[in-house]
Each structure stands twice: as C-alpha cells, then as structure tokens.
CSV table of C-alpha atoms and ligand atoms in Angstrom, one decimal:
chain,number,residue,atom,x,y,z
A,393,MET,CA,98.9,122.8,51.3
A,394,LEU,CA,95.2,123.0,52.4
A,395,THR,CA,95.2,119.2,53.1
A,396,ARG,CA,98.3,119.7,55.3
A,397,ILE,CA,96.8,122.5,57.2
A,398,LEU,CA,93.5,120.5,57.6
A,399,SER,CA,95.3,117.5,58.9
A,400,LEU,CA,97.4,119.5,61.3
A,401,LEU,CA,94.2,121.2,62.5
A,402,LEU,CA,92.6,117.7,62.9
A,403,ALA,CA,95.5,116.5,64.9
A,404,VAL,CA,95.3,119.5,67.2
A,405,LEU,CA,91.6,119.1,67.5
A,406,SER,CA,91.7,115.4,68.3
A,407,PHE,CA,94.4,116.1,70.9
A,408,LEU,CA,92.2,118.7,72.5
A,409,THR,CA,89.0,116.7,72.4
A,410,PHE,CA,90.6,113.4,73.4
A,411,SER,CA,91.6,114.7,76.8
A,412,PRO,CA,92.9,111.7,78.7
A,413,LEU,CA,92.8,113.6,82.0
A,414,SER,CA,89.0,113.8,81.8
A,415,ASP,CA,88.9,110.0,82.1
A,416,TYR,CA,90.2,110.5,85.7
A,417,ASP,CA,87.7,113.1,86.8
A,418,TYR,CA,85.5,111.8,89.5
A,419,SER,CA,84.1,115.1,90.8
A,420,ASP,CA,80.6,113.7,90.8
A,421,LYS,CA,81.6,111.3,93.5
A,422,LEU,CA,83.4,113.6,95.8
A,423,GLY,CA,81.8,114.1,99.2
A,424,ASP,CA,79.9,110.8,99.3
A,425,GLU,CA,80.0,109.5,102.9
A,426,ASN,CA,78.8,106.1,101.8
A,427,TYR,CA,81.8,105.2,99.6
A,428,ILE,CA,82.9,101.6,99.5
A,429,GLY,CA,85.9,101.0,101.8
A,430,PHE,CA,89.3,100.8,100.2
A,431,LYS,CA,90.1,97.3,101.5
A,432,ASP,CA,86.8,96.1,100.2
A,433,CYS,CA,87.5,97.4,96.7
A,434,TYR,CA,90.7,95.4,96.8
A,435,ALA,CA,89.5,92.3,98.7
A,436,ASP,CA,90.2,90.1,95.7
A,437,TYR,CA,93.7,91.5,95.2
A,438,PHE,CA,95.9,92.2,98.2
A,439,ASP,CA,95.8,93.7,101.7
A,440,ILE,CA,95.5,97.5,101.8
A,441,GLY,CA,97.5,98.9,104.7
A,442,ALA,CA,98.4,102.2,106.3
A,443,ALA,CA,101.2,103.5,108.5
A,444,VAL,CA,99.7,104.8,111.8
A,445,SER,CA,100.7,106.2,115.1
A,446,GLY,CA,99.3,104.9,118.4
A,447,TRP,CA,96.9,107.9,118.9
A,448,HIS,CA,95.1,107.0,115.6
A,449,CYS,CA,94.0,103.8,117.2
A,450,ASN,CA,92.6,105.5,120.3
A,451,LYS,CA,90.6,108.2,118.6
A,452,GLU,CA,87.1,107.0,117.8
A,453,ASP,CA,86.4,108.7,114.4
A,454,ILE,CA,89.9,107.8,113.2
A,455,SER,CA,89.8,104.2,114.3
A,456,ALA,CA,86.4,103.8,112.5
A,457,PHE,CA,88.0,105.2,109.4
A,458,LEU,CA,90.9,102.8,109.7
A,459,LEU,CA,88.6,99.8,110.1
A,460,LYS,CA,86.5,100.8,107.1
A,461,ASN,CA,89.5,101.2,104.7
A,462,TYR,CA,92.5,99.2,105.8
A,463,SER,CA,93.0,95.5,106.4
A,464,SER,CA,96.6,95.9,107.6
A,465,LEU,CA,98.5,98.4,109.6
A,466,THR,CA,102.1,99.2,110.3
A,467,GLY,CA,103.6,101.5,112.9
A,468,GLU,CA,105.0,104.7,111.3
A,469,ASN,CA,107.7,105.0,114.0
A,470,ALA,CA,106.5,102.9,116.9
A,471,PHE,CA,108.4,99.8,116.0
A,472,LYS,CA,111.6,101.4,115.2
A,473,GLN,CA,114.6,100.8,117.4
A,474,ALA,CA,115.0,104.5,118.1
A,475,VAL,CA,111.6,104.3,119.8
A,476,LEU,CA,111.5,100.8,121.3
A,477,ASN,CA,115.0,100.7,122.6
A,478,PRO,CA,116.6,104.2,122.3
A,479,ALA,CA,119.5,103.4,124.7
A,480,GLU,CA,120.9,100.3,126.2
A,481,GLY,CA,118.5,98.9,128.8
A,482,VAL,CA,115.8,101.5,128.0
A,483,TRP,CA,112.6,100.1,126.6
A,484,ASN,CA,109.5,101.8,125.5
A,485,PHE,CA,106.8,99.5,124.2
A,486,SER,CA,103.7,101.6,124.9
A,487,GLU,CA,102.9,103.0,121.4
A,488,ALA,CA,103.8,99.7,119.7
A,489,ASP,CA,101.6,97.8,122.2
A,490,THR,CA,98.7,100.2,121.5
A,491,ILE,CA,98.9,99.5,117.8
A,492,ALA,CA,99.4,95.8,118.3
A,493,ASN,CA,96.4,95.6,120.6
A,494,PHE,CA,94.2,97.5,118.2
A,495,CYS,CA,95.1,95.0,115.5
A,496,ARG,CA,94.5,92.0,117.8
A,497,GLU,CA,91.1,93.3,118.9
A,498,ASN,CA,89.9,94.2,115.5
A,499,GLY,CA,91.3,91.3,113.4
A,500,LEU,CA,93.7,93.5,111.4
A,501,LYS,CA,97.1,92.3,110.1
A,502,LEU,CA,100.2,94.1,111.3
A,503,ARG,CA,103.4,94.6,109.4
A,504,GLY,CA,106.5,95.2,111.5
A,505,HIS,CA,108.6,98.1,110.5
A,506,CYS,CA,111.6,97.9,111.0
A,507,LEU,CA,114.2,95.8,112.9
A,508,VAL,CA,117.5,97.2,111.6
A,509,TRP,CA,117.9,100.6,110.0
A,510,GLY,CA,121.6,101.2,110.0
A,511,TYR,CA,121.2,104.6,108.4
A,512,LEU,CA,119.7,106.1,111.6
A,513,GLY,CA,122.7,105.2,113.7
A,514,SER,CA,122.1,103.4,117.0
A,515,TRP,CA,123.6,103.0,120.5
A,516,MET,CA,124.2,99.4,119.5
A,517,THR,CA,127.3,100.3,117.4
A,518,LYS,CA,129.1,102.3,120.1
A,519,ASP,CA,130.7,101.6,123.4
A,520,SER,CA,130.4,104.0,126.4
A,521,GLU,CA,133.3,106.1,125.1
A,522,GLY,CA,131.6,106.5,121.7
A,523,ASN,CA,134.0,104.1,119.9
A,524,LEU,CA,132.7,101.5,117.5
A,525,VAL,CA,132.2,98.1,119.1
A,526,SER,CA,133.6,94.9,117.8
A,527,LYS,CA,131.7,92.7,115.3
A,528,ASP,CA,130.9,90.1,118.0
A,529,VAL,CA,129.5,92.7,120.4
A,530,LEU,CA,127.3,94.2,117.7
A,531,LEU,CA,126.0,90.9,116.4
A,532,GLN,CA,125.2,89.8,120.0
A,533,ARG,CA,123.3,93.1,120.6
A,534,MET,CA,121.4,92.7,117.3
A,535,HIS,CA,120.6,89.2,118.2
A,536,ASP,CA,119.2,90.1,121.6
A,537,TYR,CA,117.2,93.1,120.3
A,538,ILE,CA,115.7,91.2,117.3
A,539,THR,CA,114.8,88.2,119.5
A,540,THR,CA,113.1,90.4,122.1
A,541,ILE,CA,111.0,92.4,119.6
A,542,VAL,CA,110.1,89.6,117.2
A,543,THR,CA,109.1,87.3,120.2
A,544,ARG,CA,107.0,90.0,121.8
A,545,TYR,CA,104.8,90.5,118.7
A,546,LYS,CA,105.0,87.0,117.3
A,547,ASP,CA,101.3,86.4,117.6
A,548,ILE,CA,100.3,89.5,115.6
A,549,ILE,CA,103.1,90.6,113.3
A,550,HIS,CA,103.2,88.2,110.3
A,551,VAL,CA,105.7,90.1,108.3
A,552,TRP,CA,108.8,92.1,109.3
A,553,ASP,CA,110.9,94.7,107.4
A,554,VAL,CA,114.0,93.2,108.8
A,555,VAL,CA,116.5,95.6,107.2
A,556,ASN,CA,115.5,99.0,106.0
A,557,GLU,CA,117.2,100.8,103.2
A,558,PRO,CA,120.5,98.9,103.0
A,559,PHE,CA,121.5,99.7,99.4
A,560,GLY,CA,123.5,102.6,98.0
A,561,TYR,CA,123.4,104.1,94.6
A,562,ASP,CA,126.4,106.3,94.2
A,563,LYS,CA,130.1,105.8,94.1
A,564,LYS,CA,130.6,106.9,97.7
A,565,ASP,CA,128.3,104.2,99.0
A,566,GLY,CA,129.0,101.3,96.6
A,567,ALA,CA,126.5,98.5,96.8
A,568,PHE,CA,125.5,99.3,100.4
A,569,LYS,CA,124.6,102.5,102.1
A,570,HIS,CA,127.3,103.6,104.4
A,571,ASN,CA,126.6,103.2,108.2
A,572,ASP,CA,128.2,101.9,111.3
A,573,PHE,CA,126.6,98.5,111.1
A,574,LEU,CA,128.3,98.1,107.7
A,575,THR,CA,131.6,99.4,108.9
A,576,ILE,CA,131.6,96.9,111.8
A,577,CYS,CA,130.1,93.8,110.1
A,578,GLY,CA,130.2,94.3,106.4
A,579,GLU,CA,127.3,92.7,104.4
A,580,GLU,CA,126.8,90.3,107.3
A,581,TYR,CA,124.8,92.8,109.4
A,582,ILE,CA,122.1,92.3,106.8
A,583,THR,CA,122.2,88.5,106.5
A,584,LYS,CA,122.6,87.9,110.2
A,585,ALA,CA,119.6,90.1,110.9
A,586,PHE,CA,117.5,87.8,108.7
A,587,GLU,CA,118.9,84.8,110.5
A,588,TYR,CA,118.1,86.1,113.9
A,589,ALA,CA,114.5,87.1,112.9
A,590,HIS,CA,113.9,83.7,111.4
A,591,GLU,CA,115.2,82.0,114.5
A,592,ALA,CA,112.8,84.1,116.6
A,593,ASP,CA,109.8,83.4,114.4
A,594,PRO,CA,110.2,80.8,111.7
A,595,THR,CA,106.8,81.5,110.3
A,596,ALA,CA,107.2,85.3,109.8
A,597,VAL,CA,107.6,86.6,106.3
A,598,LEU,CA,111.0,88.5,106.3
A,599,CYS,CA,111.4,91.5,104.0
A,600,VAL,CA,114.2,93.8,102.9
A,601,ASN,CA,112.7,97.2,102.4
A,602,GLU,CA,114.1,99.7,100.0
A,603,THR,CA,113.4,103.2,98.8
A,604,THR,CA,113.7,104.9,95.4
A,605,VAL,CA,113.9,101.5,93.7
A,606,LEU,CA,112.5,102.8,90.4
A,607,LYS,CA,114.1,106.3,90.6
A,608,LYS,CA,117.7,105.0,91.2
A,609,GLN,CA,118.5,102.3,88.6
A,610,LYS,CA,121.9,101.6,90.3
A,611,LYS,CA,120.2,100.9,93.6
A,612,GLN,CA,117.7,98.6,91.9
A,613,ASP,CA,120.6,96.7,90.3
A,614,TYR,CA,122.2,96.2,93.6
A,615,LEU,CA,119.0,95.2,95.3
A,616,LEU,CA,118.2,92.5,92.6
A,617,LYS,CA,121.8,91.3,92.6
A,618,TYR,CA,122.1,90.9,96.3
A,619,VAL,CA,118.6,89.5,97.0
A,620,GLU,CA,119.2,86.9,94.4
A,621,LYS,CA,122.6,86.0,95.9
A,622,TRP,CA,121.2,85.8,99.4
A,623,VAL,CA,118.2,83.7,98.4
A,624,ASN,CA,120.6,81.3,96.6
A,625,GLU,CA,122.8,81.2,99.7
A,626,GLY,CA,119.8,80.2,101.8
A,627,VAL,CA,119.4,83.4,103.8
A,628,PRO,CA,115.8,83.5,105.0
A,629,ILE,CA,114.7,86.5,102.9
A,630,HIS,CA,111.1,86.0,101.7
A,631,ALA,CA,110.0,89.3,100.3
A,632,VAL,CA,111.2,92.7,99.0
A,633,GLY,CA,109.4,95.8,100.1
A,634,ILE,CA,109.3,98.4,97.3
A,635,GLN,CA,108.6,101.5,99.4
A,636,SER,CA,107.1,103.6,96.6
A,637,HIS,CA,107.3,107.2,97.8
A,638,TRP,CA,106.6,108.4,94.3
A,639,ASN,CA,106.7,111.9,93.0
A,640,LEU,CA,104.2,112.9,90.3
A,641,TRP,CA,106.9,114.5,88.1
A,642,GLU,CA,109.6,111.8,88.5
A,643,THR,CA,110.0,110.3,85.0
A,644,ASN,CA,111.6,107.1,86.3
A,645,GLU,CA,108.6,106.3,88.4
A,646,THR,CA,106.4,104.8,85.7
A,647,PRO,CA,104.0,101.8,85.3
A,648,ARG,CA,106.4,100.2,82.8
A,649,ARG,CA,109.4,100.4,85.1
A,650,LEU,CA,107.3,99.1,88.0
A,651,GLN,CA,106.2,96.1,85.9
A,652,LYS,CA,109.8,95.4,85.0
A,653,VAL,CA,111.0,95.3,88.6
A,654,ILE,CA,108.1,93.1,89.6
A,655,ASP,CA,109.0,90.7,86.9
A,656,LYS,CA,112.6,90.5,88.0
A,657,LEU,CA,111.8,90.0,91.6
A,658,TYR,CA,109.3,87.3,90.7
A,659,GLU,CA,112.0,85.5,88.8
A,660,ILE,CA,114.2,85.6,91.9
A,661,GLY,CA,111.3,84.0,93.7
A,662,VAL,CA,110.4,86.5,96.4
A,663,ASP,CA,107.1,87.9,97.5
A,664,ILE,CA,106.6,91.6,96.6
A,665,GLN,CA,105.1,94.2,98.9
A,666,ILE,CA,104.5,97.8,98.3
A,667,THR,CA,105.3,99.2,101.8
A,668,GLU,CA,105.3,103.0,101.9
A,669,CYS,CA,103.1,104.2,99.0
A,670,ASP,CA,102.4,107.9,98.5
A,671,MET,CA,102.7,110.4,95.7
A,672,ARG,CA,104.1,113.8,96.3
A,673,ILE,CA,103.0,116.6,93.9
A,674,ASP,CA,105.7,119.1,94.3
A,675,ALA,CA,107.9,119.6,91.2
A,676,ASN,CA,110.2,121.8,93.2
A,677,LYS,CA,110.3,123.4,96.6
A,678,ASN,CA,108.2,126.4,95.6
A,679,ASP,CA,105.2,124.1,94.9
A,680,ILE,CA,103.3,124.6,98.0
A,681,PHE,CA,99.5,124.4,97.7
A,682,ASP,CA,97.1,124.7,100.5
A,683,THR,CA,94.4,123.2,98.2
A,684,LEU,CA,95.4,120.8,95.5
A,685,PRO,CA,94.9,122.5,92.1
A,686,ARG,CA,92.4,120.6,90.0
A,687,ASN,CA,94.8,119.9,87.1
A,688,ILE,CA,97.4,118.5,89.5
A,689,GLU,CA,94.8,116.5,91.3
A,690,LEU,CA,93.8,114.9,88.0
A,691,LEU,CA,97.4,114.2,87.0
A,692,GLN,CA,98.0,112.6,90.4
A,693,SER,CA,94.8,110.5,89.9
A,694,LYS,CA,96.0,109.3,86.5
A,695,LYS,CA,99.4,108.3,87.8
A,696,PHE,CA,98.0,106.5,90.8
A,697,SER,CA,95.4,104.8,88.6
A,698,GLN,CA,98.1,103.5,86.2
A,699,MET,CA,100.2,102.4,89.1
A,700,PHE,CA,97.3,100.4,90.6
A,701,GLU,CA,96.5,98.9,87.2
A,702,VAL,CA,100.0,97.4,87.3
A,703,LEU,CA,99.6,96.2,90.9
A,704,ARG,CA,96.2,94.5,90.2
A,705,ARG,CA,97.7,92.8,87.1
A,706,ASN,CA,100.3,91.3,89.3
A,707,LYS,CA,98.1,90.4,92.3
A,708,ASP,CA,99.6,86.9,92.4
A,709,LYS,CA,103.1,88.4,93.0
A,710,ILE,CA,102.1,91.1,95.5
A,711,SER,CA,100.7,90.4,98.9
A,712,SER,CA,100.1,93.9,100.3
A,713,VAL,CA,100.1,97.6,99.4
A,714,THR,CA,100.7,99.9,102.4
A,715,PHE,CA,100.3,103.6,102.3
A,716,TRP,CA,102.6,105.9,104.3
A,717,GLY,CA,100.0,107.6,106.3
A,718,ILE,CA,96.2,107.3,106.6
A,719,ASN,CA,95.3,110.7,105.0
A,720,ASP,CA,96.7,114.0,103.8
A,721,ASN,CA,96.8,115.5,107.3
A,722,ARG,CA,100.5,115.2,107.4
A,723,PRO,CA,101.8,118.8,107.9
A,724,GLN,CA,105.4,119.4,106.9
A,725,LYS,CA,107.7,122.4,107.6
A,726,THR,CA,109.7,124.4,105.0
A,727,ALA,CA,113.2,125.4,105.8
A,728,ASP,CA,111.7,128.7,107.1
A,729,GLY,CA,109.4,126.9,109.4
A,730,GLU,CA,106.3,127.4,107.3
A,731,LYS,CA,103.7,124.7,107.5
A,732,TYR,CA,102.6,123.0,104.3
A,733,TYR,CA,100.9,119.8,103.0
A,734,ARG,CA,102.1,117.4,100.4
A,735,HIS,CA,98.7,116.0,99.3
A,736,GLU,CA,100.3,112.7,98.8
A,737,LEU,CA,97.6,110.1,99.8
A,738,LEU,CA,94.2,109.0,98.6
A,739,PHE,CA,92.2,110.6,101.5
A,740,ASP,CA,92.1,114.3,102.2
A,741,ARG,CA,92.8,116.0,105.5
A,742,GLU,CA,89.3,115.2,106.8
A,743,SER,CA,89.7,111.5,105.7
A,744,MET,CA,87.3,111.9,102.8
A,745,PRO,CA,88.2,110.0,99.6
A,746,LYS,CA,90.0,112.3,97.0
A,747,ASN,CA,89.5,112.1,93.3
A,748,ALA,CA,92.6,109.8,93.2
A,749,PHE,CA,90.9,107.3,95.5
A,750,TYR,CA,88.0,106.9,93.0
A,751,ALA,CA,90.5,106.6,90.1
A,752,VAL,CA,92.3,103.8,91.9
A,753,CYS,CA,89.0,102.0,92.9
A,754,ASP,CA,87.3,102.3,89.5
A,755,PHE,CA,88.2,99.1,87.7
B,2192,GLA,C1,111.7,105.8,105.0
B,2192,GLA,C2,111.4,104.9,106.2
B,2192,GLA,C3,110.1,105.2,106.9
B,2192,GLA,C4,109.9,106.7,107.1
B,2192,GLA,C5,110.1,107.4,105.8
B,2192,GLA,C6,109.9,108.9,106.0
B,2192,GLA,O1,111.0,105.5,103.9
B,2192,GLA,O2,111.4,103.6,105.8
B,2192,GLA,O3,110.1,104.6,108.1
B,2192,GLA,O4,110.8,107.2,108.0
B,2192,GLA,O5,111.4,107.2,105.3
B,2192,GLA,O6,109.1,109.4,105.0
C-alpha cells in the first residue's frame, strides 16, 4: 500500500516538476530591441512572409519593421478581384502598386493573393440583369482578368494563389465549395484559371490555396484527390497553399497531422507553402483578453514552436511561410461592436517580439 502511495506521489511530483511549459518561457528576452530578425533566423529554411496593406509600406517605422523581419510580402486584400476590379471596367491598382513598388525597391519577394475566389461572388458571373452568364462569357472574363493582373505584376510576383478555397467539406458542398463559378463552369473554373495564369506567366509558381486543411479531414481528402488528378492531367498546378489559421485549442491542428499532409502533398509532387499562418487563442467567444494571460501565451508558444519544428524538418518541401498580418494590432469586433484582439501572431501590437517569437526562433 505504502509503495503504491509513494509511487503515485512520485508520479504527481514528477508531473509537477517536469513542467514542459517552462521550456517555452522566454520572459528574460522580452523587450530586447536588438533581437535577430525573423527572416534571418530562418534564412537557411524558407522565406518568411507577412500579409500587408499598402499603408504599412508607406509608414517609416512599420516599413523598417517589415524589412527587418520579412523576406516576402503578400497583399492582405489589395490583389483581390473585389479591390482590383470591383465592377466591369472599373480598375483600382493603387494599393497593389504601392505594395509591388515597395517590394521592387527593397528586394522583397511578393506572393500574389488571389486571382479567383469564387466564394466571394463577383460581377463576372452575372449579366446586367443579375442573371448568371454563360460558361463562355465567364471563361472569357476570367481569361481577360487573369491575363491583365498576372501580366501587370509579372516582374515582381513569382507565385500566385490562383484559386482560393475551392474545396467543400460537407454534404451540401460535395467536393467543391458552392459558388457561381462552380454553377456555371463546374470544376473547369479551377483548371482553366490555372491555364490562363500559366499562359500569362509561364515562369510563375501557381498555387491552390485552401483553409482548414487539418481541421476538416474531408476537405483535406478532396484537396489531395483533386490536386493529384489535376497534376496527372497536366494542369499547371505547382504548389498547394496550406493557409494555417490555427486555433490553440483545435485538436486536429497538430504537428503530427501537419507532417502527414506534408508527406502526402510531397508524394503528389507539388511545392508546399504555408500561406496564412496565425494562431488564435480563443476557446470560445467569451475568451476576450486585452492582455494575453501568461499561461495561454506559453501554450501558444509551445504549439507554435512544435509547428515550426515540423516546418523546419521539411524545409526541402516548403518554400515559404507567410503570416496573416505583421503583428497583433488587428482589432476585431464582437457581435455587439466591442473591439477586441486575437493575439494571433508572433509580434505584439507595438511590433515587439512576443514570447512565441522566441520559441519559434530558438532552435
Ligand atoms: C481567407 C482568405 C484571406 C483572408 C482570410 C480572412 O483565409 O484567403 O484572404 O480574407 O480568409 O481571415
């Protein structure tokens, strides 16, 4: 009996003293202005990118922060069709040009995001009376749009998210997420978009970009099945973007499942890019913290660190890791209009490295 009690006590004690979270505590480093830039930590691995808006590039302190930490940028919204070409004949290149020029002037790479996002709906699918157009009309419009945009940024955009979020995961959607492009063209709206982009720039890396790839197994299955099929059919798809908007508490978003999908995509023969990385910390909608509680910050550091261990291990299969935003200064609004923050990135609201940044860079 005594031995049993003792061994139980020992087990509890060893659990308490062996506190894995303390391995991810970098409080001694916080506040150091002379930290090593993120892109430099990862120079031997892959490009480190961030999604930006045009004004980030024009603001001196922010642009210096970008140049220190990122080797690649993407437009958060500036290169979406809803911004570039919101209505037939209406073009708005100014924000996209600002970002493109910033990259040109400073030797940064630029990821194009995104040419076709059916989910958002688009003037392209409707006629002046609001009825769906024919397949020929839609394909012609897509062709002209893709050719215009890809050609305009050909010198600086080396990789395009050609189609964003095409796959479904529930019975209603089937393999493809329902949208007007799909209704009009079927699966061809995806394959034709790749052909048009390839025609406009035969050297660009062309990517299908998908969300919740780990969280929704059904969606992952469709993604793998169709990418393999299209690659075998000769469709110019060169890469898969795993968006990676992770949640700290999501049990399907694990290093092991990340490794598995990387292996499967590698077998298919496509490049892998992490395109929209972040990690939200809310377990439910009541989890609103102005300051990140220390225990959650350590958990987030641990999960980010484990994720990046997998990414580094697979550096030959992954060409870039892009974060969805530059820092935590991304206010959101609750349903009641209350402002809150998600604390989802590696830099705080003042652009200083968070604990999780050091956890990701300590290897
Ligand atoms: C998707 C899109 C992005 C962005 C995010 C919003 O992931 O691909 O462009 O709109 O949603 O968080």
